[in-house]
C-alpha cells in the first residue's frame, strides 16, 4: 500500500509541475500558419505527408494487390500517427502534436487489400471536435486559451504507436494511458487502467515483447516535470504483472528503451527547462555538455538500477540489444542536430520545403558490466530511422536491422528506400522506391512455422507524392534489394505516421 501511495503521489506532483505554469497565466500562441502550409503544399506535393485530415474516418477502401503475396503471409498492418493538426485557422507546428489516427491495412486473402482509418476518440479529440478549436496542452505548440485538465489523459493525443496484447489493440503515446480500440472497426473503447491506483499514469509508446510473450514498458515522470520512471510488466494474458517505480538521479528525456534477455536499458538524455510558460518541447533544451545517464535494470528487480554514464547523444529509437562476454551492446540512431531533435521536421509542419535532418548515424553503445563504464562505437551506417529487427534473433549477438533509408536523390527530404543492415558482416541491401516516394517504418513479419531468424518478410507503408496516393508494400526480408513482391495503392494520401504493429491472421 505504501508503494502504491508513493506512485500516485509521484505522478500527481509531476503533473502539477509540468502543467500549472501554462494554465496560471496567459501566453502568446506559437503556431504554424495553415495558409502558409497550403501554399507550401501547392509547391511541394510531398508535404501531403504533413497535411491535416478533416474527417474522423477514412475508407473502408478495397483495392487490388499488385504482384503476388507470399504463401503464409496474411493479416493486418496497424499504423498510428498524428493526423488532425489544424482547427479554426490554427495549425500545430510540432509533428508530435496532432491527434492520433489509427490505420488498418488488411490483406483479405483473395488478392485484395482493405484500408480503413479512424481518429482515436480520446477526451481531448472529442471535446475539441465539439468546440471546433484546440483546447488542451500538446507536446510542442502553445495553444491559446487553454482549458484546465484533470490529468494527463485529458491532453492525451494517442498518436505515436499501436500494439496488440492478447488480441487487444491499443493506441499509445508518450505521456498518457493506452487507449483500447476495436481491432476490426477501430472504434475507441476507452483508456486502459491496469490497476485502479494507476489510472492515467503514462504507458509509453514503445513496449517490448519478451520471449515468454509478456510485455515491458515504462512511463516517464521525468518528461512531465519530475524524476522517475514507472516500469510496467504486462503478462501475455494482458493483465498487469507488476508496476514499479525506478527513481532517477536527474531529469532525463527518453522516447524508447532497449531490452536483452536479462535486462532493460533506459537511456536518459539530459535537458533543462527554459523559464516561463510554453509547451514541453518549446521549453525543453537538450544539454550536450552533460552525459547520458543509463539505467541497467534486472528484470527480476525492476525498481533497482545500475547506473552508467556515456557521452551525450540525442536518441529517439533503438534497434536491437544483446549481451555477450560481460557487455551489453545496443544500437541507437542519433540525431546530431539537437534543435532538429527537439522538433523533427518542423519546417515541413510549417509548409517550408527547406527541410533538414534524418541523416544521423547508427552507433553502438557498449556497457561494460565488469568495468562499469560505457562507450560509443561506430557502425558505418547513417541516414536511417525507425530501425526494427526479428525478435527471434538470439540475444547473444547482433541482429540484422531493417530501416527506412535515404537511398538516392529524392524530391522530398525524407526516406525513399528501405534497407537491411548486417553490421557485423558489413553487408547492406537497399531497395530504392524512387525519387517521389516517401517511405515509412517497415516491420518484420516471421514466416509461419519457421524459427530461423530473418526468415520472413517486411511490410511497410509509402506515400507517392507525384501520383497523390498512399500504399503498402511487402518484401522478402532475405532479398530486400529485389523490391516488393506485392504492393497496393489507395486512391488518396494519408498523413505520415510513426509506428505500427502487424497482426497475423
CSV table of C-alpha atoms in Angstrom, one decimal:
chain,number,residue,atom,x,y,z
A,1,UNK,CA,0.0,0.0,0.0
A,2,UNK,CA,2.9,2.4,0.8
A,3,UNK,CA,4.4,1.8,-2.7
A,4,UNK,CA,1.0,2.4,-4.3
A,5,UNK,CA,0.6,5.7,-2.4
A,6,UNK,CA,4.1,6.8,-3.4
A,7,UNK,CA,3.5,6.0,-7.0
A,8,UNK,CA,0.2,8.0,-7.0
A,9,UNK,CA,1.8,11.0,-5.2
A,10,UNK,CA,4.8,10.9,-7.6
A,11,UNK,CA,2.5,11.3,-10.6
A,12,UNK,CA,0.3,14.0,-9.2
A,13,UNK,CA,3.3,16.1,-8.2
A,14,UNK,CA,5.0,15.7,-11.5
A,15,UNK,CA,1.8,16.6,-13.4
A,16,UNK,CA,1.4,19.8,-11.4
A,17,UNK,CA,5.0,20.8,-12.1
A,18,UNK,CA,4.6,20.4,-15.8
A,19,UNK,CA,1.1,21.9,-16.3
A,20,UNK,CA,0.5,24.5,-13.8
A,21,UNK,CA,2.7,27.3,-15.2
A,22,UNK,CA,0.9,27.2,-18.6
A,23,UNK,CA,-2.6,27.3,-17.0
A,24,UNK,CA,-1.9,30.0,-14.5
A,25,UNK,CA,-1.0,32.8,-16.9
A,26,UNK,CA,-1.8,33.7,-20.5
A,27,UNK,CA,0.7,33.2,-23.3
A,28,UNK,CA,1.1,34.0,-26.9
A,29,UNK,CA,0.3,31.2,-29.3
A,30,UNK,CA,3.4,30.0,-31.2
A,31,UNK,CA,2.0,28.1,-34.1
A,32,UNK,CA,2.3,27.3,-37.8
A,33,UNK,CA,0.1,29.1,-40.3
A,34,UNK,CA,-2.5,27.0,-42.2
A,35,UNK,CA,-2.4,29.3,-45.2
A,36,UNK,CA,1.4,29.2,-45.4
A,37,UNK,CA,1.2,25.4,-45.2
A,38,UNK,CA,-1.4,25.2,-48.0
A,39,UNK,CA,0.9,27.4,-50.2
A,40,UNK,CA,3.8,25.2,-49.5
A,41,UNK,CA,1.8,22.1,-50.4
A,42,UNK,CA,0.9,23.5,-53.8
A,43,UNK,CA,4.7,23.9,-54.5
A,44,UNK,CA,5.9,20.7,-52.7
A,45,UNK,CA,3.5,17.9,-53.2
A,46,UNK,CA,5.4,15.7,-50.7
A,47,UNK,CA,4.1,17.9,-47.9
A,48,UNK,CA,0.9,15.8,-48.2
A,49,UNK,CA,2.6,13.7,-45.5
A,50,UNK,CA,2.0,16.5,-43.0
A,51,UNK,CA,-1.4,17.6,-44.2
A,52,UNK,CA,-4.2,17.6,-41.7
A,53,UNK,CA,-7.1,15.3,-42.1
A,54,UNK,CA,-10.6,16.8,-41.9
A,55,UNK,CA,-12.6,13.7,-41.5
A,56,UNK,CA,-12.8,11.3,-38.4
A,57,UNK,CA,-12.7,8.3,-40.7
A,58,UNK,CA,-11.2,7.2,-44.0
A,59,UNK,CA,-12.4,4.3,-46.0
A,60,UNK,CA,-13.1,1.4,-46.0
A,61,UNK,CA,-11.4,1.3,-49.4
A,62,UNK,CA,-10.7,-2.0,-51.1
A,63,UNK,CA,-8.0,-2.2,-53.8
A,64,UNK,CA,-6.3,-4.8,-55.8
A,65,UNK,CA,-2.9,-6.2,-54.7
A,66,UNK,CA,-0.3,-5.9,-57.4
A,67,UNK,CA,2.1,-8.8,-57.6
A,68,UNK,CA,1.7,-12.0,-55.6
A,69,UNK,CA,1.6,-12.3,-51.8
A,70,UNK,CA,3.8,-15.0,-50.4
A,71,UNK,CA,2.3,-18.2,-49.2
A,72,UNK,CA,1.6,-17.8,-45.5
A,73,UNK,CA,1.5,-14.0,-45.5
A,74,UNK,CA,-1.8,-12.7,-44.2
A,75,UNK,CA,-3.1,-10.3,-41.6
A,76,UNK,CA,-3.5,-6.6,-40.8
A,77,UNK,CA,-0.9,-3.9,-40.5
A,78,UNK,CA,-2.0,-1.3,-38.0
A,79,UNK,CA,-0.4,2.1,-38.1
A,80,UNK,CA,-0.7,5.2,-35.9
A,81,UNK,CA,0.4,8.8,-36.3
A,82,UNK,CA,-0.6,12.5,-35.8
A,83,UNK,CA,-3.3,13.3,-38.3
A,84,UNK,CA,-5.5,16.2,-37.1
A,85,UNK,CA,-3.2,19.2,-37.0
A,86,UNK,CA,-5.4,22.2,-37.9
A,87,UNK,CA,-8.6,23.8,-36.4
A,88,UNK,CA,-10.2,27.2,-36.7
A,89,UNK,CA,-7.3,28.8,-38.6
A,90,UNK,CA,-4.7,27.4,-36.1
A,91,UNK,CA,-2.1,24.8,-37.0
A,92,UNK,CA,0.3,22.9,-34.8
A,93,UNK,CA,3.9,23.5,-35.6
A,94,UNK,CA,5.3,20.4,-33.9
A,95,UNK,CA,5.0,17.0,-35.6
A,96,UNK,CA,4.2,15.2,-32.3
A,97,UNK,CA,1.1,17.3,-31.6
A,98,UNK,CA,-1.6,16.1,-34.0
A,99,UNK,CA,-4.3,13.9,-32.7
A,100,UNK,CA,-3.8,10.2,-33.5
A,101,UNK,CA,-5.4,8.3,-36.4
A,102,UNK,CA,-5.1,4.6,-36.5
A,103,UNK,CA,-5.0,2.8,-39.8
A,104,UNK,CA,-5.8,-0.8,-40.6
A,105,UNK,CA,-4.3,-2.3,-43.8
A,106,UNK,CA,-6.0,-5.7,-44.1
A,107,UNK,CA,-4.9,-8.3,-46.6
A,108,UNK,CA,-8.1,-10.1,-47.3
A,109,UNK,CA,-6.7,-13.3,-48.7
A,110,UNK,CA,-8.4,-13.0,-52.1
A,111,UNK,CA,-5.9,-10.7,-53.8
A,112,UNK,CA,-7.4,-7.5,-52.4
A,113,UNK,CA,-6.5,-5.2,-49.5
A,114,UNK,CA,-8.9,-3.1,-47.5
A,115,UNK,CA,-7.8,0.1,-45.8
A,116,UNK,CA,-9.7,1.9,-43.1
A,117,UNK,CA,-8.7,4.6,-40.7
A,118,UNK,CA,-10.3,6.3,-37.7
A,119,UNK,CA,-9.3,9.0,-35.3
A,120,UNK,CA,-8.7,7.8,-31.7
A,121,UNK,CA,-11.7,9.2,-29.7
A,122,UNK,CA,-9.7,10.5,-26.7
A,123,UNK,CA,-11.3,13.0,-24.4
A,124,UNK,CA,-9.1,15.7,-26.0
A,125,UNK,CA,-10.2,14.9,-29.5
A,126,UNK,CA,-13.9,14.5,-28.8
A,127,UNK,CA,-14.1,17.7,-26.8
A,128,UNK,CA,-12.2,19.7,-29.4
A,129,UNK,CA,-14.4,18.3,-32.2
A,130,UNK,CA,-17.4,19.6,-30.3
A,131,UNK,CA,-15.7,23.0,-29.6
A,132,UNK,CA,-14.4,23.4,-33.1
A,133,UNK,CA,-11.0,24.5,-31.8
A,134,UNK,CA,-8.0,23.2,-29.9
A,135,UNK,CA,-8.5,23.4,-26.2
A,136,UNK,CA,-5.7,21.4,-24.4
A,137,UNK,CA,-1.9,21.4,-24.0
A,138,UNK,CA,0.2,19.5,-26.5
A,139,UNK,CA,3.8,18.5,-26.7
A,140,UNK,CA,5.3,21.2,-28.8
A,141,UNK,CA,2.9,24.1,-29.6
A,142,UNK,CA,1.4,26.7,-27.3
A,143,UNK,CA,-2.4,26.7,-27.6
A,144,UNK,CA,-4.3,29.9,-26.9
A,145,UNK,CA,-6.9,30.0,-24.2
A,146,UNK,CA,-6.1,26.5,-22.9
A,147,UNK,CA,-8.6,24.8,-20.7
A,148,UNK,CA,-7.8,23.2,-17.4
A,149,UNK,CA,-7.1,19.5,-17.4
A,150,UNK,CA,-7.7,17.0,-14.5
A,151,UNK,CA,-4.8,14.7,-15.5
A,152,UNK,CA,-2.6,13.9,-18.4
A,153,UNK,CA,-5.2,11.8,-20.2
A,154,UNK,CA,-7.3,15.0,-20.8
A,155,UNK,CA,-4.4,16.0,-23.1
A,156,UNK,CA,-3.6,12.6,-24.5
A,157,UNK,CA,-3.3,12.6,-28.3
A,158,UNK,CA,-2.8,8.8,-28.6
A,159,UNK,CA,-0.8,9.5,-31.7
A,160,UNK,CA,2.5,7.6,-31.7
A,161,UNK,CA,2.2,3.8,-32.0
A,162,UNK,CA,-0.1,0.9,-31.8
A,163,UNK,CA,0.3,-2.6,-30.3
A,164,UNK,CA,-1.7,-5.7,-29.6
A,165,UNK,CA,-1.6,-7.8,-26.4
A,166,UNK,CA,-3.6,-11.0,-26.2
A,167,UNK,CA,-5.8,-9.9,-29.1
A,168,UNK,CA,-6.5,-6.4,-27.6
A,169,UNK,CA,-5.4,-3.4,-29.7
A,170,UNK,CA,-4.0,-0.3,-28.1
A,171,UNK,CA,-3.1,3.2,-29.4
A,172,UNK,CA,-0.2,4.7,-27.5
A,173,UNK,CA,1.7,7.9,-26.9
A,174,UNK,CA,4.5,9.0,-24.5
A,175,UNK,CA,2.6,10.8,-21.7
A,176,UNK,CA,-0.7,9.1,-21.1
A,177,UNK,CA,-2.7,5.9,-20.8
A,178,UNK,CA,-3.1,3.3,-23.6
A,179,UNK,CA,-6.4,3.6,-25.4
A,180,UNK,CA,-8.0,0.4,-26.4
A,181,UNK,CA,-9.6,0.1,-29.9
A,182,UNK,CA,-11.8,-2.4,-31.6
A,183,UNK,CA,-9.4,-4.4,-33.9
A,184,UNK,CA,-11.9,-4.6,-36.7
A,185,UNK,CA,-13.7,-1.2,-36.8
A,186,UNK,CA,-11.0,0.8,-35.0
A,187,UNK,CA,-13.6,2.4,-32.7
A,188,UNK,CA,-12.3,3.6,-29.4
A,189,UNK,CA,-13.2,1.5,-26.4
A,190,UNK,CA,-11.5,3.9,-23.9
A,191,UNK,CA,-8.4,4.4,-21.8
A,192,UNK,CA,-6.9,1.4,-20.0
A,193,UNK,CA,-6.4,1.3,-16.3
A,194,UNK,CA,-4.1,-1.6,-15.5
A,195,UNK,CA,-4.9,-1.2,-11.8
A,196,UNK,CA,-7.2,1.2,-10.0
A,197,UNK,CA,-4.5,3.2,-8.3
A,198,UNK,CA,-2.5,3.5,-11.5
A,199,UNK,CA,-5.1,5.4,-13.5
A,200,UNK,CA,-3.7,7.9,-16.1
A,201,UNK,CA,-0.1,7.0,-15.3
A,202,UNK,CA,1.9,7.2,-18.6
A,203,UNK,CA,2.2,4.0,-20.5
A,204,UNK,CA,4.7,4.9,-23.2
A,205,UNK,CA,4.7,4.3,-27.0
A,206,UNK,CA,7.4,1.6,-27.3
A,207,UNK,CA,6.5,-1.5,-25.3
A,208,UNK,CA,8.8,-4.5,-25.9
A,209,UNK,CA,7.7,-8.1,-26.1
A,210,UNK,CA,9.7,-10.6,-24.0
A,211,UNK,CA,10.4,-14.2,-25.2
A,212,UNK,CA,7.6,-15.5,-22.9
A,213,UNK,CA,5.1,-13.2,-24.6
A,214,UNK,CA,4.9,-10.8,-21.7
A,215,UNK,CA,5.3,-7.0,-22.4
A,216,UNK,CA,7.7,-4.5,-20.7
A,217,UNK,CA,7.2,-0.7,-20.9
A,218,UNK,CA,7.8,2.4,-19.0
A,219,UNK,CA,6.1,5.6,-18.1
A,220,UNK,CA,8.3,8.7,-17.9
A,221,UNK,CA,7.6,11.0,-15.0
A,222,UNK,CA,10.8,13.0,-15.9
A,223,UNK,CA,9.3,14.4,-19.1
A,224,UNK,CA,6.3,15.7,-17.0
A,225,UNK,CA,8.5,17.8,-14.7
A,226,UNK,CA,9.5,15.3,-12.0
A,227,UNK,CA,12.1,12.5,-11.7
A,228,UNK,CA,11.5,8.8,-12.1
A,229,UNK,CA,10.2,6.0,-14.3
A,230,UNK,CA,7.3,3.7,-13.8
A,231,UNK,CA,8.4,0.2,-15.1
A,232,UNK,CA,5.4,-1.7,-16.4
A,233,UNK,CA,5.2,-5.5,-16.8
A,234,UNK,CA,2.1,-6.8,-18.6
A,235,UNK,CA,1.5,-10.6,-18.7
A,236,UNK,CA,0.9,-12.3,-22.0
A,237,UNK,CA,-2.7,-12.6,-21.0
A,238,UNK,CA,-3.0,-8.8,-21.0
A,239,UNK,CA,-3.2,-8.3,-17.2
A,240,UNK,CA,-0.8,-6.4,-15.0
A,241,UNK,CA,2.1,-8.4,-13.7
A,242,UNK,CA,3.9,-5.6,-11.9
A,243,UNK,CA,4.4,-1.8,-11.8
A,244,UNK,CA,7.4,-0.4,-10.1
A,245,UNK,CA,9.0,3.0,-9.6
A,246,UNK,CA,12.6,3.4,-10.7
A,247,UNK,CA,13.9,6.5,-9.1
A,248,UNK,CA,16.3,8.5,-11.4
A,249,UNK,CA,19.1,10.8,-10.2
A,250,UNK,CA,18.4,13.7,-12.6
A,251,UNK,CA,15.6,14.6,-15.1
A,252,UNK,CA,16.1,12.9,-18.5
A,253,UNK,CA,14.1,12.5,-21.7
A,254,UNK,CA,13.6,9.2,-23.3
A,255,UNK,CA,11.2,8.1,-26.0
A,256,UNK,CA,12.0,4.4,-26.1
A,257,UNK,CA,14.3,1.8,-24.4
A,258,UNK,CA,16.2,-1.4,-25.2
A,259,UNK,CA,15.9,-5.0,-23.8
A,260,UNK,CA,18.0,-8.1,-23.6
A,261,UNK,CA,17.0,-11.5,-22.2
A,262,UNK,CA,18.1,-10.4,-18.7
A,263,UNK,CA,17.9,-6.6,-18.6
A,264,UNK,CA,16.0,-3.5,-19.5
A,265,UNK,CA,18.1,-0.5,-20.5
A,266,UNK,CA,16.9,3.1,-20.1
A,267,UNK,CA,18.9,5.9,-21.6
A,268,UNK,CA,18.2,9.3,-20.1
A,269,UNK,CA,19.0,12.3,-22.3
A,270,UNK,CA,19.9,15.4,-20.1
A,271,UNK,CA,17.8,18.5,-20.6
A,272,UNK,CA,16.8,21.7,-18.9
A,273,UNK,CA,13.6,23.8,-19.0
A,274,UNK,CA,13.6,27.5,-20.0
A,275,UNK,CA,11.9,29.8,-17.6
A,276,UNK,CA,8.3,30.9,-18.3
A,277,UNK,CA,5.3,29.3,-19.9
A,278,UNK,CA,5.2,27.2,-23.0
A,279,UNK,CA,4.7,23.6,-24.3
A,280,UNK,CA,7.0,20.8,-23.2
A,281,UNK,CA,9.3,20.9,-26.3
A,282,UNK,CA,9.2,24.7,-26.5
A,283,UNK,CA,10.7,25.0,-23.1
A,284,UNK,CA,13.0,21.9,-23.3
A,285,UNK,CA,16.7,22.3,-24.2
A,286,UNK,CA,18.9,19.3,-24.5
A,287,UNK,CA,22.3,19.5,-22.7
A,288,UNK,CA,25.1,18.3,-24.9
A,289,UNK,CA,27.5,19.4,-22.2
A,290,UNK,CA,26.1,16.7,-19.9
A,291,UNK,CA,26.5,13.0,-20.1
A,292,UNK,CA,23.8,10.4,-20.7
A,293,UNK,CA,22.6,8.6,-17.6
A,294,UNK,CA,22.0,4.9,-18.4
A,295,UNK,CA,20.0,2.6,-16.1
A,296,UNK,CA,20.6,-1.1,-16.5
A,297,UNK,CA,17.7,-2.9,-14.8
A,298,UNK,CA,17.5,-6.6,-13.9
A,299,UNK,CA,14.0,-7.9,-14.9
A,300,UNK,CA,13.8,-9.6,-11.6
A,301,UNK,CA,14.3,-6.3,-9.7
A,302,UNK,CA,12.6,-3.5,-11.8
A,303,UNK,CA,12.9,-0.9,-9.0
A,304,UNK,CA,16.7,-1.1,-8.9
A,305,UNK,CA,19.3,0.0,-11.4
A,306,UNK,CA,23.0,0.0,-12.0
A,307,UNK,CA,23.9,3.4,-13.4
A,308,UNK,CA,26.3,4.2,-16.2
A,309,UNK,CA,27.4,7.4,-18.0
A,310,UNK,CA,28.2,7.9,-21.7
A,311,UNK,CA,28.9,10.8,-24.0
A,312,UNK,CA,25.8,12.9,-24.9
A,313,UNK,CA,23.6,11.7,-27.8
A,314,UNK,CA,20.0,12.7,-28.8
A,315,UNK,CA,18.1,9.5,-29.4
A,316,UNK,CA,14.6,8.5,-30.3
A,317,UNK,CA,14.9,4.9,-31.4
A,318,UNK,CA,16.9,1.9,-30.6
A,319,UNK,CA,17.5,-1.2,-32.7
A,320,UNK,CA,18.4,-4.5,-31.0
A,321,UNK,CA,20.4,-5.1,-27.8
A,322,UNK,CA,22.4,-8.2,-26.8
A,323,UNK,CA,24.7,-9.4,-24.0
A,324,UNK,CA,28.0,-11.2,-24.5
A,325,UNK,CA,31.2,-11.5,-22.6
A,326,UNK,CA,30.1,-9.3,-19.7
A,327,UNK,CA,28.9,-6.5,-22.0
A,328,UNK,CA,25.6,-5.1,-23.1
A,329,UNK,CA,25.6,-3.7,-26.7
A,330,UNK,CA,22.7,-1.7,-28.0
A,331,UNK,CA,22.3,0.1,-31.3
A,332,UNK,CA,20.7,3.6,-31.5
A,333,UNK,CA,20.0,6.2,-34.2
A,334,UNK,CA,21.5,9.5,-33.2
A,335,UNK,CA,20.3,13.0,-34.1
A,336,UNK,CA,23.5,15.2,-34.3
A,337,UNK,CA,21.5,18.5,-34.5
A,338,UNK,CA,19.9,18.9,-31.1
A,339,UNK,CA,17.5,21.6,-32.4
A,340,UNK,CA,16.3,19.2,-35.1
A,341,UNK,CA,15.9,16.5,-32.5
A,342,UNK,CA,13.8,18.8,-30.3
A,343,UNK,CA,11.3,19.4,-33.2
A,344,UNK,CA,11.9,16.9,-36.1
A,345,UNK,CA,10.6,18.1,-39.5
A,346,UNK,CA,9.4,21.4,-38.0
A,347,UNK,CA,9.9,23.1,-41.4
A,348,UNK,CA,7.6,20.6,-43.0
A,349,UNK,CA,4.9,21.3,-40.4
A,350,UNK,CA,5.3,25.0,-41.4
A,351,UNK,CA,4.9,24.3,-45.2
A,352,UNK,CA,8.6,25.0,-45.8
A,353,UNK,CA,10.4,22.9,-48.4
A,354,UNK,CA,13.8,23.6,-46.9
A,355,UNK,CA,13.8,20.6,-44.6
A,356,UNK,CA,16.9,19.1,-43.0
A,357,UNK,CA,17.6,16.2,-40.7
A,358,UNK,CA,17.2,12.4,-40.7
A,359,UNK,CA,20.7,11.6,-41.7
A,360,UNK,CA,22.2,10.8,-38.3
A,361,UNK,CA,24.5,7.8,-37.7
A,362,UNK,CA,23.6,4.4,-36.3
A,363,UNK,CA,26.0,3.8,-33.4
A,364,UNK,CA,26.6,1.1,-30.8
A,365,UNK,CA,26.6,1.8,-27.1
A,366,UNK,CA,28.7,-0.7,-25.2
A,367,UNK,CA,28.1,-1.1,-21.5
A,368,UNK,CA,30.9,-3.0,-19.8
A,369,UNK,CA,29.2,-4.7,-16.8
A,370,UNK,CA,32.6,-5.7,-15.3
A,371,UNK,CA,34.4,-2.4,-15.5
A,372,UNK,CA,31.3,-0.2,-15.0
A,373,UNK,CA,31.9,2.1,-18.0
A,374,UNK,CA,30.2,2.9,-21.3
A,375,UNK,CA,31.4,4.0,-24.7
A,376,UNK,CA,30.1,4.6,-28.2
A,377,UNK,CA,31.5,2.9,-31.3
A,378,UNK,CA,30.8,3.5,-35.0
A,379,UNK,CA,28.9,1.1,-37.3
A,380,UNK,CA,29.4,2.9,-40.6
A,381,UNK,CA,25.7,3.2,-41.1
A,382,UNK,CA,23.9,6.5,-41.4
A,383,UNK,CA,20.8,8.2,-42.8
A,384,UNK,CA,18.3,5.7,-41.3
A,385,UNK,CA,15.5,5.9,-38.7
A,386,UNK,CA,12.8,3.6,-37.2
A,387,UNK,CA,15.0,0.5,-37.1
A,388,UNK,CA,13.4,-2.9,-36.4
A,389,UNK,CA,14.7,-6.5,-36.3
A,390,UNK,CA,13.5,-10.0,-36.0
A,391,UNK,CA,12.8,-10.5,-32.3
A,392,UNK,CA,13.5,-14.2,-32.6
A,393,UNK,CA,17.2,-13.4,-33.0
A,394,UNK,CA,19.2,-14.9,-30.1
A,395,UNK,CA,20.3,-12.3,-27.6
A,396,UNK,CA,24.0,-13.4,-27.7
A,397,UNK,CA,24.8,-11.4,-30.8
A,398,UNK,CA,23.7,-8.6,-33.1
A,399,UNK,CA,20.6,-8.8,-35.1
A,400,UNK,CA,20.1,-7.8,-38.7
A,401,UNK,CA,18.4,-4.4,-38.8
A,402,UNK,CA,15.7,-3.1,-41.2
A,403,UNK,CA,15.0,0.6,-41.6
A,404,UNK,CA,13.9,3.4,-44.0
A,405,UNK,CA,16.9,5.0,-45.6
A,406,UNK,CA,17.9,7.8,-47.9
A,407,UNK,CA,18.5,5.6,-50.9
A,408,UNK,CA,19.2,8.2,-53.6
A,409,UNK,CA,18.3,11.8,-54.7
A,410,UNK,CA,14.7,12.5,-54.0
A,411,UNK,CA,12.2,15.2,-54.4
A,412,UNK,CA,11.4,15.1,-50.7
A,413,UNK,CA,13.8,15.5,-47.8
A,414,UNK,CA,12.6,12.2,-46.4
A,415,UNK,CA,13.5,8.5,-46.7
A,416,UNK,CA,12.9,7.0,-50.1
A,417,UNK,CA,14.2,3.4,-49.6
A,418,UNK,CA,14.3,0.6,-47.2
A,419,UNK,CA,17.5,-1.2,-46.2
A,420,UNK,CA,18.7,-4.4,-44.5
A,421,UNK,CA,21.9,-3.9,-42.4
A,422,UNK,CA,24.1,-6.8,-41.2
A,423,UNK,CA,26.5,-4.5,-39.4
A,424,UNK,CA,28.7,-7.4,-38.0
A,425,UNK,CA,29.4,-8.6,-41.6
A,426,UNK,CA,29.4,-5.2,-43.1
A,427,UNK,CA,26.7,-6.2,-45.6
A,428,UNK,CA,23.9,-3.9,-46.7
A,429,UNK,CA,20.9,-4.3,-49.0
A,430,UNK,CA,18.8,-1.4,-50.1
A,431,UNK,CA,15.7,-1.0,-52.2
A,432,UNK,CA,15.1,2.4,-53.8
A,433,UNK,CA,11.4,3.1,-54.2
A,434,UNK,CA,12.0,6.1,-56.4
A,435,UNK,CA,12.6,9.8,-56.1
A,436,UNK,CA,9.0,10.8,-55.4
A,437,UNK,CA,8.1,8.1,-52.8
A,438,UNK,CA,8.3,8.7,-49.0
A,439,UNK,CA,9.0,5.6,-47.1
A,440,UNK,CA,7.7,4.8,-43.6
A,441,UNK,CA,8.7,2.1,-41.0
A,442,UNK,CA,8.8,-1.4,-42.4
A,443,UNK,CA,8.0,-4.2,-39.9
A,444,UNK,CA,9.5,-7.7,-39.9
A,445,UNK,CA,6.9,-10.5,-40.2
A,446,UNK,CA,8.1,-14.0,-39.4
A,447,UNK,CA,7.3,-16.8,-41.9
A,448,UNK,CA,4.8,-19.1,-40.1
A,449,UNK,CA,6.3,-22.3,-38.9
A,450,UNK,CA,9.9,-21.1,-39.2
A,451,UNK,CA,12.2,-20.5,-36.3
A,452,UNK,CA,15.2,-19.3,-38.4
A,453,UNK,CA,16.0,-15.6,-37.7
A,454,UNK,CA,15.2,-13.3,-40.6
A,455,UNK,CA,13.2,-15.8,-42.4
A,456,UNK,CA,10.1,-13.8,-43.3
A,457,UNK,CA,9.0,-10.5,-44.9
A,458,UNK,CA,9.0,-6.8,-44.5
A,459,UNK,CA,5.7,-4.9,-44.7
A,460,UNK,CA,5.6,-1.1,-44.7
A,461,UNK,CA,3.7,1.9,-45.9
A,462,UNK,CA,4.5,4.5,-48.6
A,463,UNK,CA,3.4,7.9,-49.9
A,464,UNK,CA,3.8,8.5,-53.6
A,465,UNK,CA,3.8,12.3,-53.8
A,466,UNK,CA,3.8,12.6,-57.5
A,467,UNK,CA,0.8,10.4,-58.0
A,468,UNK,CA,-1.1,11.6,-54.9
A,469,UNK,CA,-1.5,8.1,-53.4
A,470,UNK,CA,-0.5,6.2,-50.3
A,471,UNK,CA,0.3,2.5,-50.4
A,472,UNK,CA,1.7,-0.6,-48.8
A,473,UNK,CA,4.5,-3.0,-49.8
A,474,UNK,CA,5.6,-6.5,-48.9
A,475,UNK,CA,9.3,-7.5,-49.5
A,476,UNK,CA,11.2,-10.7,-48.9
A,477,UNK,CA,13.4,-9.9,-45.9
A,478,UNK,CA,16.2,-12.0,-47.4
A,479,UNK,CA,16.2,-10.2,-50.7
A,480,UNK,CA,15.3,-6.6,-49.9
A,481,UNK,CA,17.2,-5.2,-52.9
A,482,UNK,CA,14.8,-7.1,-55.2
A,483,UNK,CA,12.0,-4.8,-54.1
A,484,UNK,CA,8.4,-5.6,-53.3
A,485,UNK,CA,6.9,-9.0,-54.1
A,486,UNK,CA,3.5,-7.3,-53.7
A,487,UNK,CA,2.1,-3.8,-53.2
A,488,UNK,CA,-1.2,-2.0,-53.2
A,489,UNK,CA,-2.1,1.7,-53.7
A,490,UNK,CA,-5.0,3.7,-52.4
A,491,UNK,CA,-6.7,6.5,-54.5
A,492,UNK,CA,-5.8,9.0,-51.8
A,493,UNK,CA,-3.0,10.0,-49.5
A,494,UNK,CA,-2.9,9.7,-45.7
A,495,UNK,CA,-0.6,11.6,-43.4
A,496,UNK,CA,2.8,10.1,-42.5
A,497,UNK,CA,2.8,8.3,-39.2
A,498,UNK,CA,5.3,6.8,-36.8
A,499,UNK,CA,4.9,3.2,-35.7
A,500,UNK,CA,2.8,0.1,-36.3
A,501,UNK,CA,2.0,-3.5,-35.4
A,502,UNK,CA,1.4,-6.4,-37.7
A,503,UNK,CA,-1.3,-8.9,-36.5
A,504,UNK,CA,-1.1,-12.2,-38.4
A,505,UNK,CA,-4.4,-13.7,-39.4
